[in-house]
Coordinates of C-alpha atoms in Angstrom, one line a residue:
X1 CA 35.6 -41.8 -6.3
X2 CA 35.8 -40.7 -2.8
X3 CA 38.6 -38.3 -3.8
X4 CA 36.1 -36.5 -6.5
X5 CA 33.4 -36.7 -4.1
X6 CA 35.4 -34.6 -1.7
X7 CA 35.9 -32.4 -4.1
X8 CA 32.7 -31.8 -5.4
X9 CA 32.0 -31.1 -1.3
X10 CA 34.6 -28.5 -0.7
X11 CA 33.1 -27.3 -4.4
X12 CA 29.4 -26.7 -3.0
X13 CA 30.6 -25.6 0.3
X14 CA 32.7 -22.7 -1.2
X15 CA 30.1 -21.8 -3.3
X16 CA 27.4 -21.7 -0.7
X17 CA 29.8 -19.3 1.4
X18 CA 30.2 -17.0 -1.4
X19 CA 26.7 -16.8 -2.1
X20 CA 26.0 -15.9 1.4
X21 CA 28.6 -13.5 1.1
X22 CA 27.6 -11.7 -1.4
X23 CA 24.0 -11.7 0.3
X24 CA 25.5 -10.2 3.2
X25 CA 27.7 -7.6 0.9
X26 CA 24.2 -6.3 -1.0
X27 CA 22.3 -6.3 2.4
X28 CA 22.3 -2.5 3.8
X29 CA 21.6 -2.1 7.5
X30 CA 21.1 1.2 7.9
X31 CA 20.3 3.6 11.1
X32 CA 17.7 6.0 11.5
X33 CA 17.4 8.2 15.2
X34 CA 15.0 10.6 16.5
X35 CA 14.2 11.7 20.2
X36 CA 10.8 10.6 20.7
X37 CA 9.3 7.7 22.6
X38 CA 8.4 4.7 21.0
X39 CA 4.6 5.8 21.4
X40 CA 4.8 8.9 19.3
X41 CA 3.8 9.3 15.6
X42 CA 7.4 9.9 14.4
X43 CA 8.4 6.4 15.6
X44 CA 5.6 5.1 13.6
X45 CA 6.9 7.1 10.5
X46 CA 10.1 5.2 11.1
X47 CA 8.8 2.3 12.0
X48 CA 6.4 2.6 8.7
X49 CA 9.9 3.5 6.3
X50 CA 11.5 0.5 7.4
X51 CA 8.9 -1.8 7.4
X52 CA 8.0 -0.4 3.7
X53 CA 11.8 -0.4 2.6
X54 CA 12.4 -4.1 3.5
X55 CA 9.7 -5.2 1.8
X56 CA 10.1 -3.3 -1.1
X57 CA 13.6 -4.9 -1.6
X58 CA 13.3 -8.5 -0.1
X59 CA 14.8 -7.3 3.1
X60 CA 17.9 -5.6 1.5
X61 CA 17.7 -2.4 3.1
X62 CA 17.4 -3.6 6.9
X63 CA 16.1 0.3 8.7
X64 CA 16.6 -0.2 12.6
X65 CA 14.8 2.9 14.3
X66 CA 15.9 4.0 17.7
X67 CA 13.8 6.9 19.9
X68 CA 14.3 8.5 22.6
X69 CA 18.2 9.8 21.5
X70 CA 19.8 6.3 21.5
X71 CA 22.1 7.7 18.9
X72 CA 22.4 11.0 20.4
X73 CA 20.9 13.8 20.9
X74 CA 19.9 16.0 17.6
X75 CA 23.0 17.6 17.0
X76 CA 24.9 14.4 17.5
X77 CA 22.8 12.8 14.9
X78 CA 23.6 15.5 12.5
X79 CA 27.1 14.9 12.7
X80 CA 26.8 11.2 12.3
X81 CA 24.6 11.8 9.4
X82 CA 27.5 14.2 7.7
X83 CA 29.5 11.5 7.9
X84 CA 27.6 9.2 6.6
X85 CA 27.1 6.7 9.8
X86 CA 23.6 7.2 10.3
X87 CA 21.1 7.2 7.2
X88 CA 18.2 8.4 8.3
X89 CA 16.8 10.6 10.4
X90 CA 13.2 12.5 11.8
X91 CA 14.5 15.9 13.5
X92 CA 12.4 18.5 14.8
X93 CA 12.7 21.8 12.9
X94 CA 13.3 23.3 15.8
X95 CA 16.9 21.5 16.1
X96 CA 17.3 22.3 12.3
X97 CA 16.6 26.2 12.3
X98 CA 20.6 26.1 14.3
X99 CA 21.5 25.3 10.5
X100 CA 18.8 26.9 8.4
X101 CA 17.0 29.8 9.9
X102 CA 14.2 29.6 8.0
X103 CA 12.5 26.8 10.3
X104 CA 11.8 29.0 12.9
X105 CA 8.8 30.2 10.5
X106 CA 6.8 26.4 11.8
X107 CA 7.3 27.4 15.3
X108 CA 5.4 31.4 15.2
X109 CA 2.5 31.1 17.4
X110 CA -0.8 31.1 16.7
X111 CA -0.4 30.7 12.3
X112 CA -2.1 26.9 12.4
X113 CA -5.7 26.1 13.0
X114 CA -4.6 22.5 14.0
X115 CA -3.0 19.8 12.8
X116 CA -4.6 19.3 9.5
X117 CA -4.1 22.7 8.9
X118 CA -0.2 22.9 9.2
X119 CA 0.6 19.7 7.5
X120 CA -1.1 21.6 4.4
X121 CA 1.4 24.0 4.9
X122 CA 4.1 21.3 4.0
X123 CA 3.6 21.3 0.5
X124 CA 4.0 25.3 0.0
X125 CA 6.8 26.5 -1.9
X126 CA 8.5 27.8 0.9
X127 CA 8.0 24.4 3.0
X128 CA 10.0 22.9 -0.1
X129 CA 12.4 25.5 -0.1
X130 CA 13.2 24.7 3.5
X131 CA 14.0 21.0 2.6
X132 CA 16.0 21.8 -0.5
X133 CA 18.3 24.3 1.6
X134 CA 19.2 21.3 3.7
X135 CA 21.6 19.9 1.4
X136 CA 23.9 22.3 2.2
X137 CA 24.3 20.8 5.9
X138 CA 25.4 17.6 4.2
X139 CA 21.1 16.5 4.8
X140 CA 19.0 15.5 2.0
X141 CA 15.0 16.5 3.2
X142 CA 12.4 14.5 2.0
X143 CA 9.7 15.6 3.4
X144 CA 7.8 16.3 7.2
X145 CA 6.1 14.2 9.9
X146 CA 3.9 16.2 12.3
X147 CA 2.8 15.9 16.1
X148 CA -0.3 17.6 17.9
X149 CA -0.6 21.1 18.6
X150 CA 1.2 21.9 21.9
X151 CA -0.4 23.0 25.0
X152 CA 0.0 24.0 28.3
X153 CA 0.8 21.5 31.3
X154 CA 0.9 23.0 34.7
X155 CA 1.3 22.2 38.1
X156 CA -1.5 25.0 39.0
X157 CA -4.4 25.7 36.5
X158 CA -3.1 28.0 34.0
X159 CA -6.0 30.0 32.7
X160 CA -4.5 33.3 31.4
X161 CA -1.0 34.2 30.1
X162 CA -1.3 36.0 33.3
X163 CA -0.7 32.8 35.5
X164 CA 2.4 32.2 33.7
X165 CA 4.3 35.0 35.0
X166 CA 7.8 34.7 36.7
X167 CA 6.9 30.8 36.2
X168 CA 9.6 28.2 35.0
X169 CA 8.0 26.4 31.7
X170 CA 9.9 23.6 29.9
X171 CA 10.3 25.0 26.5
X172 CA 11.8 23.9 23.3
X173 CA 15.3 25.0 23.3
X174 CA 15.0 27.3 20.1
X175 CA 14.6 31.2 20.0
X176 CA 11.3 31.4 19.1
X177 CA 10.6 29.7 21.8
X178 CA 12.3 31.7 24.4
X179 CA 10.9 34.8 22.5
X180 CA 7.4 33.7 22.5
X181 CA 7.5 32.4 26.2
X182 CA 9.3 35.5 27.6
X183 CA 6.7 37.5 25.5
X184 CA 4.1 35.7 27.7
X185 CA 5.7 36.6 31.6
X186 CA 7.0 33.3 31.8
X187 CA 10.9 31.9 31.9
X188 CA 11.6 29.4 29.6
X189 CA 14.0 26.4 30.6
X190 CA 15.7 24.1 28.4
X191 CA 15.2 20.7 29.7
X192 CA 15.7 17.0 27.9
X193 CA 12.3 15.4 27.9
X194 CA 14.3 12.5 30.6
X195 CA 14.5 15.3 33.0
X196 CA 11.0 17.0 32.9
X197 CA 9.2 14.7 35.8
X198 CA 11.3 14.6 38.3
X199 CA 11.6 18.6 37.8
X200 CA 7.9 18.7 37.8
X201 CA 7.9 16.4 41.1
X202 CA 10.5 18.6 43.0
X203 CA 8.8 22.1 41.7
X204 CA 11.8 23.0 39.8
X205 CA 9.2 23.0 36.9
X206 CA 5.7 24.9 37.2
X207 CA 4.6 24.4 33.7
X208 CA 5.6 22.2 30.3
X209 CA 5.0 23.4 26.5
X210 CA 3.7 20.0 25.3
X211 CA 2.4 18.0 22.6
X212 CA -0.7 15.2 23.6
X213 CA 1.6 12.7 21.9
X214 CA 4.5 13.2 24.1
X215 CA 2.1 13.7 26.9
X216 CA 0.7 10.6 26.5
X217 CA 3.3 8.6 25.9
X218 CA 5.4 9.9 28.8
X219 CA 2.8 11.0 31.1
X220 CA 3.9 13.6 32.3
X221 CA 0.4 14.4 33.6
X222 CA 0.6 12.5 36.3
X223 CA 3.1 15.2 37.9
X224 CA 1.3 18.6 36.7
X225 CA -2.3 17.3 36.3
X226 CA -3.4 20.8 34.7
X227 CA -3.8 20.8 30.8
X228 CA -4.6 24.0 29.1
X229 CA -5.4 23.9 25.0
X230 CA -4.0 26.8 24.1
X231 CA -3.0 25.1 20.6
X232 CA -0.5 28.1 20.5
X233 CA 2.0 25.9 17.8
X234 CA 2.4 23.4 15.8
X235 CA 5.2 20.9 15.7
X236 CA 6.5 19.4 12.9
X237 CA 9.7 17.4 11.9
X238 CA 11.6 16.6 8.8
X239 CA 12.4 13.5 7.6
X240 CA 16.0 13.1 6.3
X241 CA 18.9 11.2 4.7
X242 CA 22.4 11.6 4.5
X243 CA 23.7 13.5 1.6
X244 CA 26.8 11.8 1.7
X245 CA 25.3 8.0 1.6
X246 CA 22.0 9.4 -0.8
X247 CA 25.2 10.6 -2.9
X248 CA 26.2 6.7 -3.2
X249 CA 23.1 5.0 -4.1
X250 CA 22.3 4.1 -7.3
X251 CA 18.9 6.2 -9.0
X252 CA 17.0 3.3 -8.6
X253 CA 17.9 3.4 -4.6
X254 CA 16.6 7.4 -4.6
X255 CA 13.7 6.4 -6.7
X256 CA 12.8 3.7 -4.3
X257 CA 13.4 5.7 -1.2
X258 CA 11.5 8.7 -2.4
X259 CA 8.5 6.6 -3.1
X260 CA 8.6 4.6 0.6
X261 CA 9.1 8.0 2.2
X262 CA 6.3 10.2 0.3
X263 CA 3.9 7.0 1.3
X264 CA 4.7 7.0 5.1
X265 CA 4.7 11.0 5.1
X266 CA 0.8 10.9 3.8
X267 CA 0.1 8.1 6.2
X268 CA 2.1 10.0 9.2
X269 CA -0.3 13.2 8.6
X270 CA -3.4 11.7 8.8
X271 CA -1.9 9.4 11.6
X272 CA -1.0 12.9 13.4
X273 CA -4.6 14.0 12.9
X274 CA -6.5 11.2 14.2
X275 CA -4.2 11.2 17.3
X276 CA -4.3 14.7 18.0
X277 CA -8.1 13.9 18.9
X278 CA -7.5 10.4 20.2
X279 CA -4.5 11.7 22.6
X280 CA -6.8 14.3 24.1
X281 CA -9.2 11.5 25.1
X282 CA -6.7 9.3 26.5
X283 CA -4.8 12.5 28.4
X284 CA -8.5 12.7 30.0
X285 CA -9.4 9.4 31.1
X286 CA -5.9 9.0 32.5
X287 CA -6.1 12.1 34.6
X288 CA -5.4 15.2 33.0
X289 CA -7.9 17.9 34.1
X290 CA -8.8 20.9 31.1
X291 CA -8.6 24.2 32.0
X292 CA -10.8 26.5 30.6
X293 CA -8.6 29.3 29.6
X294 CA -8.5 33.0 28.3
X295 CA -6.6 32.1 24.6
X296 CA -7.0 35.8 23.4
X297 CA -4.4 36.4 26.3
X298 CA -1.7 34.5 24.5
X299 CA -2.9 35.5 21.0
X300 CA -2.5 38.9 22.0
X301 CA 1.4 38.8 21.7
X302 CA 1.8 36.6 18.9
X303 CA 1.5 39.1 16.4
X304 CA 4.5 41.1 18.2
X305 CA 6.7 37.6 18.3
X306 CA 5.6 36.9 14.5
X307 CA 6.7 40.0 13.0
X308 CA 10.0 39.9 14.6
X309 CA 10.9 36.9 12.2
X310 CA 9.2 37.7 9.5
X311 CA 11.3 40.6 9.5
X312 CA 14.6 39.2 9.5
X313 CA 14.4 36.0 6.8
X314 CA 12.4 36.3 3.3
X315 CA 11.9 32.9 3.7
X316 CA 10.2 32.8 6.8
X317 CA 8.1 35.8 5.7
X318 CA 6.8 34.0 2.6
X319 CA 6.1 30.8 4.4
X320 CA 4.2 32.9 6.6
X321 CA 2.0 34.4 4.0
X322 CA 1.3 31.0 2.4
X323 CA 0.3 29.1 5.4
X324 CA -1.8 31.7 6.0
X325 CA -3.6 31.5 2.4
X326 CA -4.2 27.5 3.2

């Protein structure tokens, strides 16, 4: 009796450790970076994908979401996405246009109203274009999450383009960028967001082209109090998988996916919107001083900086011509 009863012991125990096993083999923990702080709208995206994709599949698809480049900076991402080691990501389209051109066309000044305006612009025909040509980067894009307008930040009130000349501005490090910022007097400098206040603080900065989210959540106004709107861009990222691990999963997987991704990009627009206003209030009460500025002295170049592009990719000239038509 006490031999069977052993047994029967070693029986259950066995079977228990292969049922955890196998729990543990369908259980997916999966990855996705972007280079925001934990306060911005992106973050919340990701945060919203994973909460949505673990309940959607009783906690099978575990989503950990890391800001601020804890798995590298953009490019670094990329690679680890082509190879499959990192699932998801939210890059700007500003670090995508270095593998399709054709996301400059979000960054041309002065095409969006606001916010609102440009996340209509993601459901053109050329916006979906843009995703579709990812694939052949080894990304899958699924669809766009959007920040505030950008601004002006400035250590001295910055009221006309004017005021900008000869002055060091943290910019974007994409050619549109340097384009439109040269365009404006002003030298453009490539800076990680880590590095931006204690450049401010030393004066190796004068100014910061900025969006109230990351504004906010870094504060960077407390270093160049001065906060013009001059609303000259919009700033949008994409939303992506891996090609080579959305090439593994099952249709059910994409399906599923597809459905917990469409639902957070919806929420993450209106999100953007409502912050856009909310971020300005908070930028206020914590400091930062508005500048009333000339706007027809910025807007008076765009035009030169926006036919430059349009010029050189199809694509961006069409996108162009829709967003316009919103």
């Amino acid at each position: 009796m006490k031999a069977q009863f052993k047994k029967l012991t070693r029986g259950l125990i066995t079977g228990l450790m292969l049922s955890v096993a196998a729990v543990g083999a369908h259980a997916q923990s999966l990855k996705l970076g972007h280079i925001t702080p934990p306060t911005h709208v992106w973050h919340q995206v990701g945060e919203k994908i994973s909460a949505d994709l673990a309940a959607s599949t009783d906690g099978k698809m575990k989503l950990a979401v890391s800001p601020l480049q804890k798995l590298g900076n953009e490019a670094q991402m990329i690679n680890l996405m082509q190879a499959g080691a990192q699932q998801f990501g939210i890059f700007t389209v500003g670090g995508l246009s270095n593998r399709e051109e054709s996301f400059l066309a979000w960054s041309l000044p002065y095409v969006f109203q606001d916010v609102a305006h440009a996340t209509r612009a993601a459901n053109t025909p050329a916006a979906k274009e843009m995703l579709k040509r990812l694939e052949a980067h080894g990304l899958v894009g699924l669809g766009y999450a959007f920040a505030g307008m950008r601004h002006v930040l400035s250590l001295q009130p910055v009221a006309s383009a004017t005021d900008l000349a000869n002055k060091k501005i943290r910019s974007f490090p994409s050619p549109v960028y340097n384009d439109w910022w040269n365009a404006n007097g002003a030298a453009p400098t490539a800076l990680p967001l880590s590095e931006v206040a204690p450049s401010l603080t030393t004066k190796l900065l004068d100014a910061v082209d900025i969006d109230l989210d990351a504004l906010v959540g870094l504060k960077f106004h407390q270093q160049a109090p001065n906060l013009t709107l001059t609303r000259h861009m919009a700033f949008p990222s994409v939303i992506v998988v891996s090609k080579k691990w959305w090439d593994s999963r099952s249709q059910a997987d994409r399906d599923l996916i597809l459905k917990v991704v469409a639902d957070a990009e919806q929420w993450g627009y209106q999100t953007a919107i409502d912050a856009d206003e909310s971020n300005l209030a908070k930028a206020k009460a914590d400091g930062a001083m508005i500048v009333e500025a000339d706007i027809g002295s910025f807007q008076a170049v765009a035009e030169k900086v926006r036919a430059q592009y349009i010029a050189r990719n199809p694509l961006i000239a069409d996108f162009y011509a829709q967003a316009k038509g919103l």
